[in-house]
Structure formats: structure tokens, C-alpha cells
Short mmCIF file of C-alpha atoms in Angstrom, two decimals:
data_model
loop_
_atom_site.label_atom_id
_atom_site.label_comp_id
_atom_site.label_asym_id
_atom_site.label_seq_id
_atom_site.Cartn_x
_atom_site.Cartn_y
_atom_site.Cartn_z
CA MET O 8 9.83 -14.81 23.16
CA GLU O 9 12.30 -12.75 21.48
CA SER O 10 14.77 -15.80 21.41
CA ARG O 11 11.90 -17.86 19.33
CA ASN O 12 12.34 -15.22 16.96
CA ASP O 13 15.70 -15.14 16.46
CA ASP O 14 15.59 -18.99 15.84
CA ILE O 15 12.87 -18.48 13.13
CA LYS O 16 15.22 -15.98 11.85
CA LYS O 17 17.98 -17.80 11.93
CA GLU O 18 16.39 -21.09 10.12
CA ASP O 19 15.26 -18.83 7.54
CA MET O 20 18.51 -17.19 6.75
CA LEU O 21 19.90 -20.59 6.89
CA ASP O 22 17.09 -21.99 4.00
CA GLU O 23 17.84 -19.20 2.09
CA GLU O 24 21.51 -19.59 1.86
CA LEU O 25 21.22 -23.41 1.13
CA VAL O 26 18.77 -22.69 -1.66
CA ALA O 27 20.95 -20.08 -3.22
CA SER O 28 24.06 -22.15 -2.89
CA PHE O 29 21.67 -25.06 -4.60
CA PHE O 30 21.06 -22.90 -7.40
CA GLU O 31 24.38 -21.77 -7.77
CA GLU O 32 25.84 -25.14 -8.15
CA HIS O 33 23.13 -26.08 -10.61
CA LYS O 34 23.42 -23.24 -12.44
CA MET O 35 22.75 -24.09 -16.58
CA GLU O 36 23.20 -21.26 -18.85
CA PHE O 37 22.14 -21.65 -22.26
CA ASN O 38 23.85 -19.53 -25.72
CA ASP O 39 20.92 -18.47 -27.68
CA ASP O 40 22.50 -16.07 -29.70
CA GLY O 41 20.22 -13.37 -28.99
CA PHE O 42 16.98 -15.31 -29.99
CA THR O 43 15.21 -14.57 -26.62
CA GLN O 44 15.97 -10.46 -27.21
CA ARG O 45 14.68 -10.68 -30.99
CA VAL O 46 11.32 -13.04 -29.55
CA MET O 47 10.59 -10.14 -26.97
CA HIS O 48 11.15 -7.20 -29.66
CA ARG O 49 8.59 -8.81 -32.09
CA LEU O 50 5.99 -9.26 -29.72
CA PRO O 51 2.60 -6.81 -30.70
CA GLU O 52 2.96 -3.84 -28.02
CA ARG O 53 -1.18 -4.26 -28.34
CA GLY O 54 -2.06 -5.37 -24.88
CA ASN O 55 0.49 -2.51 -23.93
CA ARG O 56 -1.55 -0.16 -25.74
CA VAL O 57 -4.54 -1.36 -24.41
CA ALA O 58 -4.05 -0.95 -21.06
CA ARG O 59 -2.85 2.51 -21.27
CA ILE O 60 -6.53 3.72 -23.54
CA TRP O 61 -8.43 2.10 -20.21
CA SER O 62 -6.07 3.73 -18.02
CA VAL O 63 -6.95 6.92 -20.01
CA VAL O 64 -10.63 6.33 -20.51
CA CYS O 65 -11.07 5.14 -16.82
CA ALA O 66 -9.20 8.46 -15.37
CA VAL O 67 -11.26 10.95 -17.88
CA CYS O 68 -14.52 9.01 -16.27
CA GLY O 69 -13.55 9.39 -12.74
CA ILE O 70 -12.66 13.29 -13.44
CA VAL O 71 -16.21 13.67 -14.75
CA LEU O 72 -17.84 11.80 -12.02
CA PHE O 73 -16.23 13.78 -10.02
CA ILE O 74 -17.10 17.36 -11.37
CA VAL O 75 -20.53 15.92 -12.24
CA ALA O 76 -21.58 14.72 -8.94
CA LYS O 77 -19.50 18.04 -6.76
CA PRO O 78 -18.68 15.78 -3.79
CA TRP O 79 -17.64 19.11 -1.98
CA HIS O 80 -20.81 20.21 -1.41
CA SER O 81 -22.14 17.14 0.79
CA PHE O 82 -18.36 16.78 2.54
CA GLY O 83 -18.47 20.33 3.44
CA SER O 84 -21.96 20.23 4.69
CA THR O 85 -21.17 17.00 6.64
CA ILE O 86 -18.18 18.63 8.37
CA PHE O 87 -20.19 21.45 9.36
CA SER O 88 -22.98 19.34 10.80
CA TRP O 89 -20.61 17.24 12.66
CA TRP O 90 -18.78 20.55 14.33
CA VAL O 91 -22.09 22.38 15.03
CA ASP O 92 -23.21 18.85 16.63
CA MET O 93 -20.05 18.68 18.97
CA ASN O 94 -19.79 22.19 19.84
CA THR O 95 -23.46 21.80 21.26
CA SER O 96 -23.46 18.51 23.14
CA ASP O 97 -22.03 17.97 26.24
CA VAL O 98 -19.55 15.52 25.24
CA TRP O 99 -16.71 18.45 25.32
CA TYR O 100 -17.94 19.59 28.55
CA GLN O 101 -17.89 16.29 30.57
CA SER O 102 -14.51 15.46 29.11
CA SER O 103 -11.08 16.62 30.63
CA PRO O 104 -8.19 17.93 28.54
CA VAL O 105 -5.46 14.85 29.42
CA MET O 106 -8.87 12.68 27.93
CA VAL O 107 -8.29 14.18 25.00
CA TYR O 108 -4.80 14.68 24.70
CA LEU O 109 -4.23 10.76 25.63
CA SER O 110 -7.16 10.04 22.66
CA LEU O 111 -5.14 11.80 20.19
CA LEU O 112 -2.20 10.29 21.48
CA LEU O 113 -3.52 6.85 21.14
CA LEU O 114 -4.79 7.73 17.61
CA MET O 115 -0.86 8.89 16.74
CA ALA O 116 0.43 5.70 18.11
CA VAL O 117 -2.14 3.38 15.93
CA GLY O 118 -1.30 5.15 12.88
CA GLY O 119 2.60 5.26 13.44
CA TYR O 120 2.39 1.16 13.94
CA GLN O 121 0.16 0.88 10.92
CA LEU O 122 2.75 2.79 9.05
CA ALA O 123 5.61 0.77 10.58
CA MET O 124 3.92 -2.07 9.58
CA SER O 125 3.21 -1.36 6.03
CA GLU O 126 6.78 -0.89 5.28
CA ARG O 127 8.18 -4.16 6.34
#
């Protein structure tokens, strides 16, 4: 299985090298005497301004909704209720410390795997 992955990587590298060499051989440069730069400077900034204004409006609305909804009250009561339920149930008395340790280890392994995959 590992040799197949290595073969695929080698083929990908070969393809990348072929594409790079093709574009290097067929490179065309045009002298536009700064025309592109002048056009870019003359473009209106309106789209950028609208995006900034929209971002600020959305952020302010989010902050206002957060303050009005007071989610920390429901979050705190939910955590407290969960804690009381877990402490009064028989689940903790029936599970061994090894099972709790293995469960936490599994959660950390899955989290580490997800983190490693997201950085690819």
C-alpha cells in the first residue's frame, strides 16, 4: 500500500515538473508600459468599502444579539444540569478508571488525527 502511495506521489511530481517546464519554455512577456498598474489604481474602491461596512454591521448585530440573548445563563444551567445528572447516575459507579482513561485517550487520539489532517 505504501509503495502505491509513493508511486502516485512520484507521478504527481513528474506531472508538476512537466507542467512547470512547459510554461517555462512557452513563457511570453508583454511590455505594457505600466498600463496594468494604472488600471488597477483607477478601479473604484466601492466594493472593498461595502464589504468592510457589511462586516462591521454584521459584527455589531452579533454582539448585540449575544448581549440580548444572554446565552451564558442557559449554558451554565445546561452544564450544571449535566453535572448533577452524571453525579447522581450509576454510570460512574459501574465504569472502571481504566475505561474512563481509555475513553479520554481515544478522544485525544481522534482530536490529534483531525488536527493533523486539517493541516495537510
